[in-house]
Short mmCIF file of C-alpha atoms in Angstrom, two decimals:
data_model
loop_
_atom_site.label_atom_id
_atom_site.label_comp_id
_atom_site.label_asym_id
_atom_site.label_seq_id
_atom_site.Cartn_x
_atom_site.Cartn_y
_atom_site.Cartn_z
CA UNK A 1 144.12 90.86 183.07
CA UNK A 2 146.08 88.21 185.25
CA UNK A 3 148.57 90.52 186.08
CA UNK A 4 146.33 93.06 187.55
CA UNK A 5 144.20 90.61 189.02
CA UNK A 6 146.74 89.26 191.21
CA UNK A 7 148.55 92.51 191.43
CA UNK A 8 145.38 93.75 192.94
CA UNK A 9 145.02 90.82 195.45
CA UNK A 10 148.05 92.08 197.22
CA UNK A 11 146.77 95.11 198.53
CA UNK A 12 146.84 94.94 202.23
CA UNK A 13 143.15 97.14 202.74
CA UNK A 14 141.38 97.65 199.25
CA UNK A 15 139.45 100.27 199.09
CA UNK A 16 136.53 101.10 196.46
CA UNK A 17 138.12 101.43 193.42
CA UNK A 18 140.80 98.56 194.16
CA UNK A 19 138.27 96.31 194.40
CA UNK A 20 136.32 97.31 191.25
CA UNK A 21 139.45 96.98 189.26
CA UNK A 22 140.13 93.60 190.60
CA UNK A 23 136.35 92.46 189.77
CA UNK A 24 136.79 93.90 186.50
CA UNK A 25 139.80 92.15 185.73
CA UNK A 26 138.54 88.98 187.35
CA UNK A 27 135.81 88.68 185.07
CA UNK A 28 137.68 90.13 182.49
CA UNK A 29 139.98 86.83 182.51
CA UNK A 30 137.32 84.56 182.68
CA UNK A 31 135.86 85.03 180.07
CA UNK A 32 138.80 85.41 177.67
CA UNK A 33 139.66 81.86 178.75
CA UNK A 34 136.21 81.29 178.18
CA UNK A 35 136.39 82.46 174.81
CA UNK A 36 139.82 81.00 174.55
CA UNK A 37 138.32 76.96 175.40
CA UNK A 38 135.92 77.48 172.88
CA UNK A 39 137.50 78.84 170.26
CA UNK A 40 140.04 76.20 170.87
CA UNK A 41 137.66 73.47 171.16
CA UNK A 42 136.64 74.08 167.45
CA UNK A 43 139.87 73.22 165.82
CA UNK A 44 141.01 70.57 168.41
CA UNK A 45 141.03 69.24 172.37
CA UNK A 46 142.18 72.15 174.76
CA UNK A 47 145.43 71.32 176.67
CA UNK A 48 145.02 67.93 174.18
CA UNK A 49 142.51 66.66 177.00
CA UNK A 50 139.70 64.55 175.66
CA UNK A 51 136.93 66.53 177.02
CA UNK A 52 133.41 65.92 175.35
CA UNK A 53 132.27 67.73 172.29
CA UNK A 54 135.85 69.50 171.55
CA UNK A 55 137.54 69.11 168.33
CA UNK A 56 134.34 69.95 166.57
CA UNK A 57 135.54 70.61 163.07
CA UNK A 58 138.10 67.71 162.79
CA UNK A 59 134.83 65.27 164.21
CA UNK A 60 132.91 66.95 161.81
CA UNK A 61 134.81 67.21 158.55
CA UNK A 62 132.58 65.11 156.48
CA UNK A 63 129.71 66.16 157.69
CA UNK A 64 130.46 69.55 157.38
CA UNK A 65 131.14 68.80 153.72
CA UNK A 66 127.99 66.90 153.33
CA UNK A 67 126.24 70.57 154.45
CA UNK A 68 128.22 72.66 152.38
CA UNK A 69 127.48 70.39 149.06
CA UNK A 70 123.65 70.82 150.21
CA UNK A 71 123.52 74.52 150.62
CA UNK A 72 125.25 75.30 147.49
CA UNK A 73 123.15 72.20 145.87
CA UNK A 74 119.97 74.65 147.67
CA UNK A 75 120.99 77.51 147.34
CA UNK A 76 123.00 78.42 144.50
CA UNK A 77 122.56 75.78 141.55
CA UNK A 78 118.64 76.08 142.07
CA UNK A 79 117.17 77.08 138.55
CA UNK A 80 115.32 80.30 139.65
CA UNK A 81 118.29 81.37 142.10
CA UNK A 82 120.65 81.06 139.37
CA UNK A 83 118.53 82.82 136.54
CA UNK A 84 117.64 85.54 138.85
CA UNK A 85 121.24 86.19 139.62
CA UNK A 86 122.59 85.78 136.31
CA UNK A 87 120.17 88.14 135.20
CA UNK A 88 120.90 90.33 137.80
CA UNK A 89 124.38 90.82 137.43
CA UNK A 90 124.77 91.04 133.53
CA UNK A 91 127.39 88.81 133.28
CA UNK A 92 128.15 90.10 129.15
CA UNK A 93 128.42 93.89 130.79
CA UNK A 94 130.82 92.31 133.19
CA UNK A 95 132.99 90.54 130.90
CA UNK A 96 132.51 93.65 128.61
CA UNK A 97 133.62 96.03 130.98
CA UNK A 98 137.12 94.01 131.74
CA UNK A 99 137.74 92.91 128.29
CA UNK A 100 137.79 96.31 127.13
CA UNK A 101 140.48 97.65 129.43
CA UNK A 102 143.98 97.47 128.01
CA UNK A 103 145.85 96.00 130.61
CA UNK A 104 143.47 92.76 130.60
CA UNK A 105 143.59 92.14 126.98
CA UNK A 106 147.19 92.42 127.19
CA UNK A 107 147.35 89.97 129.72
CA UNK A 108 144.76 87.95 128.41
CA UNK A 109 146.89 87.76 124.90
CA UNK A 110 150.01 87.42 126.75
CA UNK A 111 149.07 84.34 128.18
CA UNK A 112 147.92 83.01 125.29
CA UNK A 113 150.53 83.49 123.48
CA UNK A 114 152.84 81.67 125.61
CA UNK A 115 150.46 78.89 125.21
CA UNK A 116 150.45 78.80 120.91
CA UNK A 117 154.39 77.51 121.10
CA UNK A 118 153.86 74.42 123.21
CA UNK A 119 150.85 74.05 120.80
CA UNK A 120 152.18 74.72 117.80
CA UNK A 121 155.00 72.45 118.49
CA UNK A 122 152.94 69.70 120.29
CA UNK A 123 151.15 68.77 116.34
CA UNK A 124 154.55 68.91 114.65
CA UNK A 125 153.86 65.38 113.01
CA UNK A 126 154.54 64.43 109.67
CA UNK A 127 151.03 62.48 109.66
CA UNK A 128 149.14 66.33 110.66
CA UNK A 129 151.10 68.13 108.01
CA UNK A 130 149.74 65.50 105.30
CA UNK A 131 146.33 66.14 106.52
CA UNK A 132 146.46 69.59 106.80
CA UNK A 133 147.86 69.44 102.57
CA UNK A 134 145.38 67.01 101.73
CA UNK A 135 142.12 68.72 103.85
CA UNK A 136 143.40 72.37 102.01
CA UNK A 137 143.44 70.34 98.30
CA UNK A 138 139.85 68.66 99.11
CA UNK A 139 138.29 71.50 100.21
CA UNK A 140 139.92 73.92 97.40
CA UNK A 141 138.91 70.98 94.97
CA UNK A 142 135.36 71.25 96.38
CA UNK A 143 135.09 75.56 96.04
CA UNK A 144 133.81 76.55 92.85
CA UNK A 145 136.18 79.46 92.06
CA UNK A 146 134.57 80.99 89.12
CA UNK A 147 131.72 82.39 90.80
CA UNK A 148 133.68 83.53 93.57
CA UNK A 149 136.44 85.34 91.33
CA UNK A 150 133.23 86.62 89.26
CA UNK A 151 131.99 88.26 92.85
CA UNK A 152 135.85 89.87 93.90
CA UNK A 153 136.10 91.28 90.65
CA UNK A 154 132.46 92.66 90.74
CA UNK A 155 133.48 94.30 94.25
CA UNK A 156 136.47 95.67 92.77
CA UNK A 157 134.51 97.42 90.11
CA UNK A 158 131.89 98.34 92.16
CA UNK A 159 134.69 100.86 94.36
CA UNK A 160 136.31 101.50 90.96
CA UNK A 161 139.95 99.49 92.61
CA UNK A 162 140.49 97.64 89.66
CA UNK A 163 141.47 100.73 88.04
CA UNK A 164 143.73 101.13 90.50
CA UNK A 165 144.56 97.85 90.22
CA UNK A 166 145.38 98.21 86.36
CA UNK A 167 147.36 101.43 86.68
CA UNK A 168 149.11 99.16 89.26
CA UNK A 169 149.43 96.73 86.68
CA UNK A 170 150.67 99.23 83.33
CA UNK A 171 152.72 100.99 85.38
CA UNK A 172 154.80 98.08 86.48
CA UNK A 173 154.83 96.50 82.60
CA UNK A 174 156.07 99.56 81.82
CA UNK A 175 159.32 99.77 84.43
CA UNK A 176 159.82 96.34 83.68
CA UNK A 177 160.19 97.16 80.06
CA UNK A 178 162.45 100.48 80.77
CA UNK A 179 164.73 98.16 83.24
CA UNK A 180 165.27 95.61 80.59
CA UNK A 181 164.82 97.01 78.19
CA UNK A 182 168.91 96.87 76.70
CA UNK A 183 168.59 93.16 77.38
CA UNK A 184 165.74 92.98 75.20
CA UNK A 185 167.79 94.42 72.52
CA UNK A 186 170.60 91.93 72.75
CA UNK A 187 168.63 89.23 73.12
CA UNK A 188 166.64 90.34 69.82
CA UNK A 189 170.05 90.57 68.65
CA UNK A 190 171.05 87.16 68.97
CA UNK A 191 168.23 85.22 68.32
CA UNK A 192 168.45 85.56 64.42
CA UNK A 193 166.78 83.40 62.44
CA UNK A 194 168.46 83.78 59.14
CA UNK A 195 172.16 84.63 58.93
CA UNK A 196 172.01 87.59 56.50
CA UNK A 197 169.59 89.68 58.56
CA UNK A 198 172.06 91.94 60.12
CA UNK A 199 171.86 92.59 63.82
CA UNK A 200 170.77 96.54 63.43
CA UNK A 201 167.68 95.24 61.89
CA UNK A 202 167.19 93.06 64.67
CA UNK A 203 167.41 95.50 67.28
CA UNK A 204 165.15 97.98 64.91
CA UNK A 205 162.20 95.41 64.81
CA UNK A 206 162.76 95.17 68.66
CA UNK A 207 162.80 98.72 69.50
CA UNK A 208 159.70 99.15 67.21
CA UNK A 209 158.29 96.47 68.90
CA UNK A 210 158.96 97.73 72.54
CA UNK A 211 158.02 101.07 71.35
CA UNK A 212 154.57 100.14 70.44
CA UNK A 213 154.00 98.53 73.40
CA UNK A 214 155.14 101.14 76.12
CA UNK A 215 152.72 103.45 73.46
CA UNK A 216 149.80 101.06 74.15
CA UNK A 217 150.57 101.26 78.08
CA UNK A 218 150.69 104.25 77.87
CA UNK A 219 147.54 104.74 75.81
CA UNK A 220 145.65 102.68 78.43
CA UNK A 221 146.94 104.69 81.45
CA UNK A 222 144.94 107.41 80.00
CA UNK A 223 141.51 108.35 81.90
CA UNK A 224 139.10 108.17 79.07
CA UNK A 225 141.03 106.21 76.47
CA UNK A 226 138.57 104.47 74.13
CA UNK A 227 141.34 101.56 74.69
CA UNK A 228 140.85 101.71 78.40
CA UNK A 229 137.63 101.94 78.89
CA UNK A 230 137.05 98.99 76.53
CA UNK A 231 139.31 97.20 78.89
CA UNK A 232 137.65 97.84 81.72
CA UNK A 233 134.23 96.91 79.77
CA UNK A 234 135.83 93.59 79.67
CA UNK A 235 136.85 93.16 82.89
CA UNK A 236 133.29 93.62 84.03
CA UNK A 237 132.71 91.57 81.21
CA UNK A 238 134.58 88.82 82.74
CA UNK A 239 132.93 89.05 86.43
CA UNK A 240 129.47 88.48 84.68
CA UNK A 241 130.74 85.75 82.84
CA UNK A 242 132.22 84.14 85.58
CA UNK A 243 129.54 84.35 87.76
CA UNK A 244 127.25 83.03 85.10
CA UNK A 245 128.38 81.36 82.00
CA UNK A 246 128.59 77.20 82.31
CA UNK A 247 131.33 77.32 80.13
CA UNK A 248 133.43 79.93 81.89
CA UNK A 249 132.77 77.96 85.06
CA UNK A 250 133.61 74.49 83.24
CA UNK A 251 136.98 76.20 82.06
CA UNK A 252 138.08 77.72 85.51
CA UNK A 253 137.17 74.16 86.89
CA UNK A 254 139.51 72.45 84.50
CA UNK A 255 142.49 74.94 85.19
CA UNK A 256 142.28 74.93 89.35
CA UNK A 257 141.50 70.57 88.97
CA UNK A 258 144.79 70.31 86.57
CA UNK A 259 146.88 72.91 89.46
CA UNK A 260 146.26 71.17 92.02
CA UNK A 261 146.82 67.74 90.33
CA UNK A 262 150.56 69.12 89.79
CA UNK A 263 153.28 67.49 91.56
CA UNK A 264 154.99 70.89 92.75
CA UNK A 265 151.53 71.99 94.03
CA UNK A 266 150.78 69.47 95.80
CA UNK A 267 154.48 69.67 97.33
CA UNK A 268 153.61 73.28 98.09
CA UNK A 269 150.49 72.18 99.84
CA UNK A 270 152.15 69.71 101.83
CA UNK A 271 154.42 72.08 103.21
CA UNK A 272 152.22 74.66 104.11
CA UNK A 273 151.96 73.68 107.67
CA UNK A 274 155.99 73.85 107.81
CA UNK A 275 155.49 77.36 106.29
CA UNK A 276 153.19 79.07 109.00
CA UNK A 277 154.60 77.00 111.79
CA UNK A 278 158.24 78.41 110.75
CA UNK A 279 156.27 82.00 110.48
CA UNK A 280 154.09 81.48 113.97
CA UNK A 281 157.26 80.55 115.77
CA UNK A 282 159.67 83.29 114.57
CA UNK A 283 156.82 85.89 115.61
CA UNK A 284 156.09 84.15 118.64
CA UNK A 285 159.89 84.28 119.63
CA UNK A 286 160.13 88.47 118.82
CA UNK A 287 160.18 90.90 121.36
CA UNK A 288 158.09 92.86 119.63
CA UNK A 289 155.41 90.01 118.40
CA UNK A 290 152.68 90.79 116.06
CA UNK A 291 150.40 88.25 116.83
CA UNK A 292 150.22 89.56 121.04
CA UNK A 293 149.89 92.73 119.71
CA UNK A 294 147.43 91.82 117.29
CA UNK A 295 145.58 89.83 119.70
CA UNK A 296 145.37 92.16 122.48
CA UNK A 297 144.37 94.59 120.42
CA UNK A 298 141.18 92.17 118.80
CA UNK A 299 140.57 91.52 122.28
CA UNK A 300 140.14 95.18 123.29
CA UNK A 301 138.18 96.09 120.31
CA UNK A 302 135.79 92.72 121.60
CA UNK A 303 135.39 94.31 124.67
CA UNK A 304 134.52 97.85 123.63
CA UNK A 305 132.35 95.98 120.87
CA UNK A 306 130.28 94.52 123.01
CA UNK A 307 129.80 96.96 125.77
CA UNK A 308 128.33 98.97 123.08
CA UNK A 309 126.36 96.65 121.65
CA UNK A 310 123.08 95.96 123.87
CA UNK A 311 121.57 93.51 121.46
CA UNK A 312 124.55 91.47 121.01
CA UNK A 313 124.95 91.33 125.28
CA UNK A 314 121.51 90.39 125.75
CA UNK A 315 122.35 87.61 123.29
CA UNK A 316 125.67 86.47 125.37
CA UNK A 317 123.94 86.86 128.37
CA UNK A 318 121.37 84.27 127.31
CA UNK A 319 123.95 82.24 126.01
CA UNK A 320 125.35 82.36 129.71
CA UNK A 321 121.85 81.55 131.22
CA UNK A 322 121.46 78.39 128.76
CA UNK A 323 124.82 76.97 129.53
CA UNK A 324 124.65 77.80 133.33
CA UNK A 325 120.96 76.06 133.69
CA UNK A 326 122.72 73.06 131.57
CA UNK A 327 124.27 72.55 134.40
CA UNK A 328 121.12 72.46 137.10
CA UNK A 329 120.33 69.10 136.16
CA UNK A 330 123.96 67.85 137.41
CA UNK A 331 123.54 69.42 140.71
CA UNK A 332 123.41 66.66 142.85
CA UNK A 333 126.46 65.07 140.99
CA UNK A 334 128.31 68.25 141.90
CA UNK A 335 127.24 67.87 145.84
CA UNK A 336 128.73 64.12 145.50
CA UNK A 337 132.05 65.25 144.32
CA UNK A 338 132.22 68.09 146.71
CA UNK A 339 131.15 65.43 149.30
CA UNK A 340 134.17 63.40 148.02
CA UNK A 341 136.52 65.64 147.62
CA UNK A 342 136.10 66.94 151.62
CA UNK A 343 136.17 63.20 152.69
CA UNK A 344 139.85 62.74 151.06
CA UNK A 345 141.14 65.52 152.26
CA UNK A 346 143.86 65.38 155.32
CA UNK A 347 141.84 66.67 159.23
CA UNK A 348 144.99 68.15 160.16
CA UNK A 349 145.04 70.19 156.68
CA UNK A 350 141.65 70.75 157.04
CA UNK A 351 141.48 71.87 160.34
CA UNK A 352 144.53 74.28 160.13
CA UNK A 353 143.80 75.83 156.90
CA UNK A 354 140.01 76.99 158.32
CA UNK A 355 142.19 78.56 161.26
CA UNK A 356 144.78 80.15 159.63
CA UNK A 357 142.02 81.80 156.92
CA UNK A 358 140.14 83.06 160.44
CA UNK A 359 143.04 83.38 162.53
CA UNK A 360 143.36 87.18 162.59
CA UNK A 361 138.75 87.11 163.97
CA UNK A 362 139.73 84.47 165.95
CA UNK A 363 141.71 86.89 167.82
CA UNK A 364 139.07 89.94 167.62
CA UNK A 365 136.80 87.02 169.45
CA UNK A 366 139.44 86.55 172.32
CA UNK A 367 139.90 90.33 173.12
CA UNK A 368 136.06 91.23 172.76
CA UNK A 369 135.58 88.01 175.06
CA UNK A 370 137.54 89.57 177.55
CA UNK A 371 136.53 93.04 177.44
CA UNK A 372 132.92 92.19 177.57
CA UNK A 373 134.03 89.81 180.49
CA UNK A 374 135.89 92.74 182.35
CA UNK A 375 132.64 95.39 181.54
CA UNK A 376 130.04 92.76 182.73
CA UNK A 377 131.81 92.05 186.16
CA UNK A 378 132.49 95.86 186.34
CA UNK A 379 128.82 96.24 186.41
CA UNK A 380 128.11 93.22 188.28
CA UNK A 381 130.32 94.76 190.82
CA UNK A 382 128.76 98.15 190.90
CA UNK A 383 125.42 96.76 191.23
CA UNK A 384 126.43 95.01 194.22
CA UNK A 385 127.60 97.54 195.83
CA UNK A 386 124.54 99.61 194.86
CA UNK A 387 122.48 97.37 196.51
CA UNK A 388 124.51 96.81 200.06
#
């Protein structure tokens, strides 16, 4: 707009439209250095001349902070602004809705795996791994475990497993007879316990022996077997007694008090930490780890858990509103440290990081400012010669 302004000027006899292009670009400059001094005299002194009320936001840096504590103090951390919005928004629908897309669970349980090394190896103390053996032995001392083997086993039954569980169970007696079943024989052979018995007999009364047994498995693998279902009569037996007989529960108290009172169990205890740290670590270190997969997948299901769940988001989201309104009561301890935290911080900092985050409007600002300049003395122009 300088350039045409003075290119303008050097016409020798201006005519009409000469002179409206050099009023329009006259005005047209003025006020983008109009816009220019004041858009400069925010962030500091045009020209770096101390002229009066320039410089307005480094001058005004704490007070500025001061008003920015106080309007969000006002106007966000009030109790009925903040349940209102809360409300509004659905924050457990929110957290929902990104939870239960793959690529954030991923990244959510990438992250945190990363974390579980330094943490895992952070409480690698010999004092932790004692308490983690002796907190495991107190609290398994403390569990009554008859009544809670009396309920697994009554679960079994109830979905008919432990059948499965006992052909499980015959059917690996009975391989582990057939696999040994020669060094059964020669070790019938030479255990003798009087000289004259020859070995044949030996090895008769063990194959008899062996015999009768794989009949009996074999007997009880049978659906229907009087022998089986007896068994299984006393397996059920067993669940009711557990559950309810003092003496069952006195003698399963004995057995677990005198296990863990063992020297290599409580060896076995103590290392347990050693154990799933070795375990967490190795997994941790794999390409392919378990545990992110695992836990981006929990993560996901979480997600798609609770979007579905209305009653268990309206119960979040109240949980939200409680622990948000906790914090109402600190609000004007949170416009103090905002206050403080603006006072410490640098003018020149300050200053240039508000410009730079505006810089690109700042710039809109200049050019509107001087093409509402150049339209306004285009007018002012044409009215003037209106009324002449």
């Amino acid at each position: 707009m300088a350039a045409l302004f003075i290119s303008t000027s050097f016409a020798a006899q201006p005519g009409f439209w000469i002179l409206l292009v050099r009023a329009t670009a006259e005005a047209a400059l003025v006020g983008g250095l109009a816009d220019w001094f004041a858009i400069t005299a925010l962030f500091r002194q045009p020209l770096g001349l101390p002229i009066p009320h320039t410089a307005i936001l480094p001058r005004n840096k704490d007070r500025i902070g001061e008003g920015l504590a106080l309007f969000i103090e006002r106007n966000f951390l009030s109790p009925d602004i903040l349940r209102a919005k809360l409300r509004s928004i659905d924050p457990a629908r929110l957290v929902a809705d990104w939870l239960s897309a793959p690529a954030n669970a991923d990244a959510i349980a990438r992250r945190l795996v990363r974390m579980l090394p330094h943490m895992v190896n952070a409480i690698d103390d010999r004092d932790f791994r004692a308490f983690i053996g002796e907190a495991l032995g107190r609290h398994l001392a403390e569990v009554e475990m008859a009544p809670l083997l009396g309920r697994a086993i009554t679960v079994l039954t109830a979905n008919g497993f432990h059948e499965t569980l006992l052909d499980r169970l015959l059917d690996f007696c009975r391989e582990f007879l057939e696999e040994r079943e020669e060094q059964l024989y020669t070790a019938a052979e030479a255990q003798r316990r009087r000289w004259w018995i020859p070995k044949a007999i030996n090895r008769q009364i063990a194959r008899a022996i062996i015999g009768g047994v794989k009949e009996l498995l074999s007997k009880l693998r049978e659906p229907g077997a009087p022998g089986r279902r007896n068994l299984l009569r006393e397996i059920e037996q067993l669940a009711e007694r557990l559950r309810t007989s003092p003496v069952y529960r006195a003698r399963v108290e004995e057995a677990k008090l005198r296990l863990l009172e063992d020297a290599e169990v409580q060896a076995w205890l103590d290392s347990v930490w050693d154990d799933i740290r070795r375990v967490l670590l190795a997994d941790l270190a794999s390409p392919q780890s378990r545990i992110d997969h695992t836990v981006g997948a929990a993560i996901c299901s979480l997600g798609h858990h609770l979007r579905a769940d209305t009653a268990m988001r309206k119960r979040v989201n109240r949980t939200i509103e409680a622990m948000a309104l906790e914090v109402v009561p600190w609000r004007s301890g949170l416009g103090q440290f905002l206050i403080e935290v603006v006072r410490q911080w640098d003018t020149s900092s300050f200053t240039n990081r508000i410009e730079l985050v505006v810089g690109s409007d700042l710039q809109y600002i200049r050019i509107n400012g001087t093409l509402v300049g150049g339209l306004v003395g285009c007018l002012l122009y044409l009215l003037s010669f209106a009324l002449e």
